[in-house]
Short mmCIF file of C-alpha atoms and ligand atoms in Angstrom, two decimals:
data_model
loop_
_atom_site.label_atom_id
_atom_site.label_comp_id
_atom_site.label_asym_id
_atom_site.label_seq_id
_atom_site.Cartn_x
_atom_site.Cartn_y
_atom_site.Cartn_z
CA MET A 390 -0.69 0.35 -0.19
CA LYS A 391 1.10 3.95 -0.45
CA THR A 392 3.25 5.77 2.16
CA ILE A 393 0.97 9.38 2.71
CA LEU A 394 2.84 11.46 4.43
CA VAL A 395 0.78 13.75 6.33
CA THR A 396 1.99 16.80 8.53
CA GLY A 397 0.29 18.18 11.06
CA GLY A 398 -0.53 15.09 11.67
CA THR A 399 -0.60 14.75 15.71
CA GLY A 400 -3.53 18.11 15.54
CA TYR A 401 -7.08 17.52 15.99
CA ILE A 402 -8.35 17.38 12.16
CA GLY A 403 -4.41 15.71 11.11
CA SER A 404 -4.60 12.92 13.60
CA HIS A 405 -8.21 11.59 12.79
CA VAL A 406 -7.20 11.47 9.05
CA CYS A 407 -4.29 9.06 10.42
CA VAL A 408 -6.54 7.26 11.64
CA GLN A 409 -8.50 6.26 9.35
CA LEU A 410 -5.71 6.04 6.99
CA LEU A 411 -4.28 3.07 8.36
CA ASP A 412 -7.52 1.67 8.86
CA ALA A 413 -7.37 1.72 5.30
CA GLY A 414 -4.29 -0.03 4.84
CA TYR A 415 -1.87 2.79 4.14
CA HIS A 416 1.91 3.31 5.59
CA VAL A 417 1.43 6.66 7.97
CA VAL A 418 4.72 8.63 8.03
CA ILE A 419 3.47 11.86 10.23
CA ALA A 420 5.94 15.58 10.15
CA ASP A 421 4.76 17.88 13.32
CA ASN A 422 6.27 20.48 15.27
CA LEU A 423 4.25 19.57 18.05
CA ILE A 424 3.78 23.42 18.80
CA ASN A 425 -0.05 22.98 18.81
CA SER A 426 -0.32 19.63 19.97
CA LYS A 427 1.59 16.53 22.23
CA ARG A 428 3.98 14.21 20.85
CA GLU A 429 1.24 11.86 22.85
CA VAL A 430 -1.11 11.85 20.45
CA VAL A 431 0.56 8.82 18.33
CA ASP A 432 0.53 6.95 20.80
CA TYR A 433 -3.35 7.04 20.88
CA ILE A 434 -3.29 6.89 17.21
CA ALA A 435 -1.41 3.86 17.45
CA GLN A 436 -3.85 2.37 20.05
CA MET A 437 -6.86 3.46 18.08
CA THR A 438 -5.68 1.62 15.22
CA GLY A 439 -3.44 -1.24 15.89
CA LYS A 440 -0.42 0.39 13.57
CA THR A 441 2.12 2.69 14.40
CA PRO A 442 3.03 5.57 12.31
CA ASP A 443 6.65 6.69 11.42
CA PHE A 444 7.21 10.35 13.33
CA TYR A 445 9.53 13.19 12.84
CA GLN A 446 9.69 15.87 15.34
CA THR A 447 9.71 18.91 12.09
CA ASP A 448 9.16 21.91 11.44
CA LEU A 449 8.88 22.72 7.40
CA LEU A 450 10.56 26.04 7.98
CA ASP A 451 13.53 23.22 8.06
CA ALA A 452 13.52 22.28 3.96
CA ASP A 453 16.78 19.57 4.82
CA GLY A 454 15.08 17.98 8.09
CA LEU A 455 11.18 17.51 5.53
CA ARG A 456 14.26 16.15 2.70
CA ALA A 457 15.70 13.55 5.15
CA ILE A 458 12.36 12.23 5.42
CA PHE A 459 12.33 11.94 2.10
CA ARG A 460 15.03 10.11 1.98
CA ALA A 461 13.94 7.79 4.44
CA HIS A 462 10.25 6.85 3.09
CA PRO A 463 8.94 5.69 -0.31
CA ILE A 464 6.10 8.81 -0.19
CA ASP A 465 3.23 8.40 -2.62
CA GLY A 466 1.01 11.41 -1.82
CA VAL A 467 1.15 14.35 1.05
CA ILE A 468 -1.63 15.87 2.83
CA HIS A 469 -0.59 19.28 4.26
CA PHE A 470 -2.49 20.25 7.63
CA ALA A 471 0.47 21.96 9.12
CA GLY A 472 -0.17 25.88 9.95
CA LEU A 473 -0.59 28.95 12.48
CA LYS A 474 -4.52 29.13 12.03
CA ALA A 475 -5.81 31.53 14.87
CA VAL A 476 -7.65 34.30 12.88
CA GLY A 477 -7.05 37.04 15.84
CA GLU A 478 -3.14 35.81 16.77
CA SER A 479 -3.16 36.51 12.21
CA VAL A 480 -4.38 39.76 12.72
CA GLU A 481 -1.66 40.36 16.24
CA GLN A 482 1.50 38.44 14.12
CA PRO A 483 1.21 38.99 10.44
CA LEU A 484 4.85 38.35 9.55
CA ARG A 485 4.35 35.37 11.57
CA TYR A 486 1.77 34.21 9.69
CA TYR A 487 2.47 34.76 6.40
CA THR A 488 6.26 33.21 7.18
CA ASN A 489 5.29 30.04 8.73
CA ASN A 490 2.38 29.10 6.01
CA LEU A 491 3.54 30.22 3.06
CA THR A 492 7.05 28.99 3.51
CA SER A 493 6.55 25.56 5.10
CA THR A 494 3.97 24.97 1.75
CA LEU A 495 6.70 26.47 -0.25
CA ASN A 496 8.91 24.06 1.25
CA LEU A 497 7.11 21.19 1.47
CA LEU A 498 6.45 21.74 -3.41
CA ALA A 499 10.14 22.39 -3.56
CA VAL A 500 10.97 18.83 -1.68
CA MET A 501 8.14 17.12 -3.34
CA GLN A 502 9.07 17.98 -6.85
CA GLU A 503 12.75 16.58 -5.87
CA ALA A 504 11.48 13.63 -4.53
CA GLY A 505 9.28 12.81 -7.43
CA CYS A 506 6.05 12.65 -5.65
CA THR A 507 3.18 14.34 -7.34
CA VAL A 508 -0.20 14.24 -5.01
CA ILE A 509 -0.83 16.32 -2.76
CA VAL A 510 -4.05 16.89 -0.49
CA PHE A 511 -4.41 20.82 1.13
CA SER A 512 -5.94 21.65 4.05
CA SER A 513 -7.79 24.77 2.93
CA SER A 514 -11.07 26.23 4.39
CA ALA A 515 -14.18 27.82 3.71
CA THR A 516 -13.03 30.91 5.40
CA VAL A 517 -11.22 31.92 1.71
CA TYR A 518 -15.17 32.34 0.28
CA GLY A 519 -14.63 35.77 2.57
CA GLU A 520 -18.26 38.46 3.10
CA ASN A 521 -19.36 38.86 -0.44
CA ASN A 522 -20.59 35.50 -1.64
CA ALA A 523 -23.61 33.81 -0.62
CA VAL A 524 -24.84 30.72 0.63
CA PRO A 525 -24.79 28.17 0.11
CA PHE A 526 -20.84 28.07 -1.16
CA HIS A 527 -19.83 26.98 -3.87
CA GLU A 528 -16.17 25.95 -5.21
CA GLY A 529 -16.36 27.93 -8.16
CA MET A 530 -17.36 31.05 -6.13
CA PRO A 531 -14.53 34.21 -6.39
CA VAL A 532 -12.45 33.93 -2.77
CA SER A 533 -11.78 36.30 -0.59
CA ALA A 534 -10.26 37.09 2.68
CA THR A 535 -10.64 39.64 5.69
CA ASN A 536 -7.55 38.55 8.01
CA PRO A 537 -4.37 37.64 7.44
CA TYR A 538 -4.95 33.92 8.04
CA GLY A 539 -7.56 33.68 5.68
CA TYR A 540 -5.18 34.93 3.04
CA THR A 541 -2.77 33.02 3.69
CA LYS A 542 -5.29 30.07 3.01
CA VAL A 543 -6.09 32.31 -0.92
CA VAL A 544 -2.59 32.27 -1.29
CA GLN A 545 -1.54 29.14 -0.60
CA GLU A 546 -4.63 27.51 -3.03
CA ARG A 547 -3.20 30.10 -5.26
CA MET A 548 0.61 29.09 -5.23
CA LEU A 549 -0.61 25.77 -5.68
CA THR A 550 -2.72 26.00 -8.34
CA ASP A 551 -0.23 27.95 -10.48
CA ILE A 552 2.52 25.12 -9.64
CA ALA A 553 0.40 22.63 -11.30
CA ALA A 554 -0.42 24.26 -13.79
CA ALA A 555 3.09 24.16 -14.93
CA GLN A 556 4.08 20.76 -13.82
CA PRO A 557 1.70 18.48 -15.58
CA GLU A 558 2.36 15.44 -13.59
CA LEU A 559 0.90 16.88 -10.41
CA SER A 560 -2.20 16.59 -8.33
CA VAL A 561 -3.92 18.70 -6.30
CA LEU A 562 -6.94 18.61 -4.47
CA LEU A 563 -7.42 21.75 -2.25
CA LEU A 564 -10.51 20.90 0.25
CA ARG A 565 -12.42 23.86 1.65
CA TYR A 566 -13.61 22.32 5.74
CA PHE A 567 -16.23 24.44 6.94
CA ASN A 568 -16.41 23.75 10.71
CA PRO A 569 -14.84 20.97 12.28
CA VAL A 570 -15.95 19.61 15.46
CA GLY A 571 -16.40 16.44 17.80
CA ALA A 572 -14.00 13.25 18.10
CA HIS A 573 -13.30 10.36 17.79
CA PRO A 574 -15.54 7.83 20.20
CA SER A 575 -12.84 6.66 21.48
CA GLY A 576 -12.23 9.77 23.34
CA LEU A 577 -8.79 9.81 22.70
CA ILE A 578 -8.41 12.61 20.63
CA GLY A 579 -10.31 14.96 20.21
CA GLU A 580 -9.84 19.41 20.50
CA ASN A 581 -7.85 20.54 23.11
CA PRO A 582 -6.77 23.71 22.37
CA ASN A 583 -4.04 25.68 25.43
CA GLY A 584 -6.05 28.64 26.83
CA ILE A 585 -9.00 30.43 26.56
CA PRO A 586 -10.63 28.79 22.60
CA ASN A 587 -11.51 31.44 19.97
CA ASN A 588 -13.64 29.04 18.34
CA LEU A 589 -17.60 28.33 19.06
CA MET A 590 -17.64 24.62 20.44
CA PRO A 591 -14.24 23.91 22.19
CA TYR A 592 -15.57 27.51 24.26
CA VAL A 593 -18.40 25.91 25.39
CA ALA A 594 -17.24 22.40 26.04
CA LYS A 595 -15.30 24.53 28.78
CA VAL A 596 -18.36 26.29 30.33
CA ALA A 597 -19.66 22.51 30.23
CA THR A 598 -17.14 22.10 32.62
CA GLY A 599 -16.70 24.86 34.44
CA GLU A 600 -13.38 26.43 33.49
CA LEU A 601 -14.92 29.27 31.97
CA PRO A 602 -18.21 31.17 33.27
CA HIS A 603 -20.47 31.50 30.21
CA VAL A 604 -20.36 31.45 26.95
CA ASN A 605 -20.09 35.26 24.93
CA VAL A 606 -22.55 35.09 21.92
CA PHE A 607 -21.03 37.45 19.77
CA GLY A 608 -23.87 39.17 18.32
CA ASN A 609 -27.54 38.30 18.34
CA ASP A 610 -28.73 41.08 16.16
CA TYR A 611 -28.01 38.58 12.61
CA ASP A 612 -30.04 37.98 9.43
CA THR A 613 -30.80 34.72 10.68
CA PRO A 614 -33.33 32.65 12.56
CA ASP A 615 -32.93 33.72 15.41
CA GLY A 616 -29.66 36.30 14.86
CA THR A 617 -27.14 34.46 16.16
CA GLY A 618 -24.29 33.58 13.28
CA VAL A 619 -24.88 29.65 11.33
CA ARG A 620 -22.12 27.73 10.76
CA ASP A 621 -21.86 24.34 8.78
CA TYR A 622 -20.79 22.75 11.41
CA ILE A 623 -18.25 18.84 10.54
CA HIS A 624 -17.85 15.82 12.53
CA VAL A 625 -14.06 15.43 12.13
CA CYS A 626 -14.65 12.26 11.34
CA ASP A 627 -17.00 12.52 8.63
CA LEU A 628 -14.31 16.08 8.26
CA ALA A 629 -11.17 13.05 8.06
CA ARG A 630 -13.34 10.17 5.72
CA GLY A 631 -13.90 13.15 3.34
CA HIS A 632 -9.95 13.22 2.85
CA VAL A 633 -8.82 9.49 2.58
CA LEU A 634 -12.02 9.60 -0.67
CA GLY A 635 -9.90 13.21 -1.28
CA LEU A 636 -6.87 11.51 -1.73
CA GLN A 637 -8.08 8.49 -3.60
CA TYR A 638 -9.58 10.42 -6.45
CA ALA A 639 -6.30 12.48 -6.32
CA PHE A 640 -3.81 9.56 -7.27
CA GLY A 641 -6.20 9.02 -10.16
CA ARG A 642 -6.00 12.64 -11.93
CA THR A 643 -2.95 15.44 -13.00
CA GLY A 644 -4.22 18.72 -12.04
CA THR A 645 -6.08 20.67 -9.07
CA ASP A 646 -9.46 20.28 -8.22
CA ILE A 647 -11.61 22.41 -5.31
CA VAL A 648 -14.12 19.99 -3.22
CA ASN A 649 -15.89 21.38 -0.20
CA LEU A 650 -16.00 19.41 2.99
CA GLY A 651 -19.46 19.94 5.13
CA THR A 652 -22.83 18.78 5.64
CA GLY A 653 -24.97 21.33 3.96
CA HIS A 654 -26.64 22.87 6.86
CA GLY A 655 -26.30 24.97 8.95
CA SER A 656 -26.74 26.09 12.41
CA SER A 657 -26.61 28.81 15.28
CA VAL A 658 -24.86 29.40 18.27
CA LEU A 659 -27.78 29.34 20.01
CA GLU A 660 -28.48 25.79 18.39
CA LEU A 661 -25.43 24.24 19.29
CA ILE A 662 -24.95 25.70 22.55
CA HIS A 663 -28.73 23.67 23.62
CA ALA A 664 -27.09 21.02 22.26
CA PHE A 665 -24.52 21.22 24.24
CA SER A 666 -26.09 21.31 26.73
CA GLN A 667 -28.38 18.23 26.23
CA ALA A 668 -25.28 16.14 26.08
CA CYS A 669 -23.46 17.48 29.07
CA GLY A 670 -26.85 17.08 30.31
CA HIS A 671 -26.73 20.76 32.40
CA ASP A 672 -27.25 24.64 30.78
CA LEU A 673 -24.88 26.52 29.88
CA PRO A 674 -24.56 30.27 31.11
CA TYR A 675 -25.02 32.29 27.88
CA VAL A 676 -24.80 36.66 27.29
CA ILE A 677 -25.32 38.63 24.38
CA ALA A 678 -21.99 40.33 23.56
CA PRO A 679 -20.64 42.64 20.63
CA ARG A 680 -20.28 41.00 17.32
CA ARG A 681 -16.85 39.51 16.69
CA ALA A 682 -15.19 41.98 14.12
CA GLY A 683 -14.62 39.60 10.79
CA ASP A 684 -17.33 37.18 11.75
CA ILE A 685 -20.52 37.02 8.67
CA ALA A 686 -23.81 35.79 9.12
CA GLU A 687 -24.75 32.96 7.54
CA CYS A 688 -21.77 29.80 6.09
CA TRP A 689 -22.41 26.98 4.74
CA ALA A 690 -21.76 24.33 2.00
CA ASP A 691 -22.66 23.80 -1.29
CA THR A 692 -22.41 19.34 -0.75
CA LYS A 693 -22.90 17.82 -4.29
CA LYS A 694 -19.63 18.09 -5.97
CA ALA A 695 -18.28 16.71 -2.79
CA LYS A 696 -20.70 14.06 -4.02
CA GLU A 697 -20.01 14.07 -7.35
CA VAL A 698 -16.57 13.19 -7.80
CA LEU A 699 -15.62 11.72 -4.24
CA GLY A 700 -19.08 9.53 -3.38
CA PHE A 701 -18.64 11.99 -0.18
CA THR A 702 -22.12 12.57 2.29
CA THR A 703 -22.45 13.07 6.21
CA GLN A 704 -25.23 11.91 8.38
CA VAL A 705 -23.70 12.54 11.67
CA THR A 706 -25.90 15.36 13.66
CA LEU A 707 -25.32 18.02 15.38
CA ALA A 708 -26.11 16.25 18.86
CA ASP A 709 -23.63 13.57 18.05
CA MET A 710 -20.93 15.86 17.72
CA CYS A 711 -21.78 17.17 20.89
CA ARG A 712 -22.19 14.12 22.40
CA ASP A 713 -18.34 12.88 21.20
CA SER A 714 -16.56 16.14 21.75
CA TRP A 715 -18.38 15.81 25.38
CA ASN A 716 -17.30 11.95 25.80
CA PHE A 717 -13.56 13.37 24.51
CA ILE A 718 -13.32 16.13 27.79
CA CYS A 719 -14.64 13.57 30.18
CA HIS A 720 -12.52 11.49 28.95
CA GLN A 721 -9.67 13.11 29.34
CA ARG A 722 -10.46 14.72 32.54
CA GLU A 723 -10.68 11.32 33.73
CA GLN A 724 -6.94 11.09 32.51
CA ALA A 725 -5.66 13.88 34.49
CA HIS A 726 -7.01 12.49 37.70
C1 WQD B 1450 -18.66 30.08 15.28
C2 WQD B 1450 -19.35 31.14 14.94
C3 WQD B 1450 -19.13 33.43 16.35
C4 WQD B 1450 -17.08 31.87 19.77
C5 WQD B 1450 -13.43 29.51 12.12
C6 WQD B 1450 -12.06 30.11 11.06
C7 WQD B 1450 -12.02 29.61 10.09
C8 WQD B 1450 -11.97 27.81 10.97
C9 WQD B 1450 -13.19 27.55 11.80
C10 WQD B 1450 -9.67 26.83 10.29
C11 WQD B 1450 -19.56 32.37 14.71
C12 WQD B 1450 -19.82 32.52 16.99
C13 WQD B 1450 -17.33 31.45 18.12
C14 WQD B 1450 -17.91 32.63 20.90
C15 WQD B 1450 -19.62 32.62 19.68
N1 WQD B 1450 -10.94 27.53 11.62
N2 WQD B 1450 -19.07 32.28 18.27
N3 WQD B 1450 -18.71 33.21 20.82
O1 WQD B 1450 -15.36 31.97 12.89
O2 WQD B 1450 -16.94 30.51 11.55
O3 WQD B 1450 -14.32 29.97 11.20
O4 WQD B 1450 -12.96 28.44 12.47
O5 WQD B 1450 -9.63 26.70 9.88
O6 WQD B 1450 -11.13 29.24 9.00
O7 WQD B 1450 -12.18 31.18 10.64
O8 WQD B 1450 -15.95 29.33 13.68
O9 WQD B 1450 -15.65 29.09 16.13
O10 WQD B 1450 -14.91 30.87 16.06
O11 WQD B 1450 -17.51 30.98 15.31
O12 WQD B 1450 -20.75 33.34 19.38
O13 WQD B 1450 -16.80 32.13 22.19
O14 WQD B 1450 -19.86 30.96 16.74
O15 WQD B 1450 -20.00 34.56 15.92
O16 WQD B 1450 -20.55 32.77 14.06
P1 WQD B 1450 -15.83 31.00 12.79
P2 WQD B 1450 -15.34 29.78 15.50
#
C-alpha cells in the first residue's frame, strides 16, 4: 500500500485523518513541530489502529529536515495540515503567519518536486469564501479573506494551482472545510486547545466543565432565524473520511481540483449551545456580547461536488458532534486524575 506523509498529523484534524488512513491500509509518516499538539497523540493513534505511524518532530521551515523524511521513506502522497490557524492571532502577528504558512508550503512543494512526489491534498478552509458570496458556498465562487490567516489560505491555494499548472504530472486537491467539531468516539483524540479557545465548540466545552463562566454569544442581531451566527458544523470523523476519499481521487488524476467538505446544513450559535447542554446534561449560561469583527452571518456548504466527485456525504447530527466532544472531554478529565 502507498505511503502518505501527513504534515501536522498530531493536530486535531490531522490525527483523525491518520487514524482513517491507517485503517484504510496506508503507511503513515507524520511530520509535526508540536507547537499546537502533543507527542502522545502518536501513541493514541497506535492504540486506536494497532499500527504505529512513523513520527518526525520537524518544522516545515527546515527544508533539510523535510528532505531527510523523503529520503527515509518512499512518500507517494502528502496531506498537508501543518500551519498556524488562529484568526485573531493572525491579525496581531501577520508576519509570523505569512512566513510560517507560506514558506512551509513552498518548502514542501520544492522537496516533493526533488523527490518526484506528485500528489498533495491541501487543508484549506471555507474562510476563503470571504464575506461577499451568498450561501450555500460552492467551489466556483470567487475567493477573498478578511484576515491574514484567511489570506494565507487564499495565497496557498493560488500557489498550489499555479505550480500544478506548470507541472503537468502534479495532482493537487484543495479541500475547503467548514467548521470541524466533535471527536473520535474512543475519546482518545479530539480538540484540546491550550488557553482560552477562539472557536465556539471548544469554548462551550470549557463552560460545560466550569473552566469558563459563560459563553459569549457574539451578536444576536444577524439576519438569521434566531439572530445568532449560522455555521456548517461537520464531525471531524466525517471530515477525516472525506480526506481518504479525496486522496484516492487525487491519485487518479492530475491538475488541481477544489472540493467542499461540509454537511450542507447550518446551525446557529444558540442551537449549538442547546445541543451541547443536552450532551453534558446541564444548562449552559451565556450572555449576548457584541459582534466579533470579521464574522459573517451565515456560512454553509454546497455539497453537490463532494458527492459527485468523491461520493462523500455526511449523516452525523449536531447532537452526535456534541456527544462525542463531551465524551472526549470527560475522557481527558478521567486521564488527568
Ligand atoms: C462560529 C460561530 C461566531 C466563539 C473559524 C475560522 C475558520 C476555521 C473555523 C480554521 C460564529 C460564534 C464563536 C464564541 C461565539 N478555522 N462564536 N462565541 O469563525 O466560523 O471559523 O474557525 O480553519 O477558518 O474562520 O468559527 O467557532 O470561531 O465561530 O458566538 O466564543 O460562533 O460569531 O458565528 P468561524 P468559530
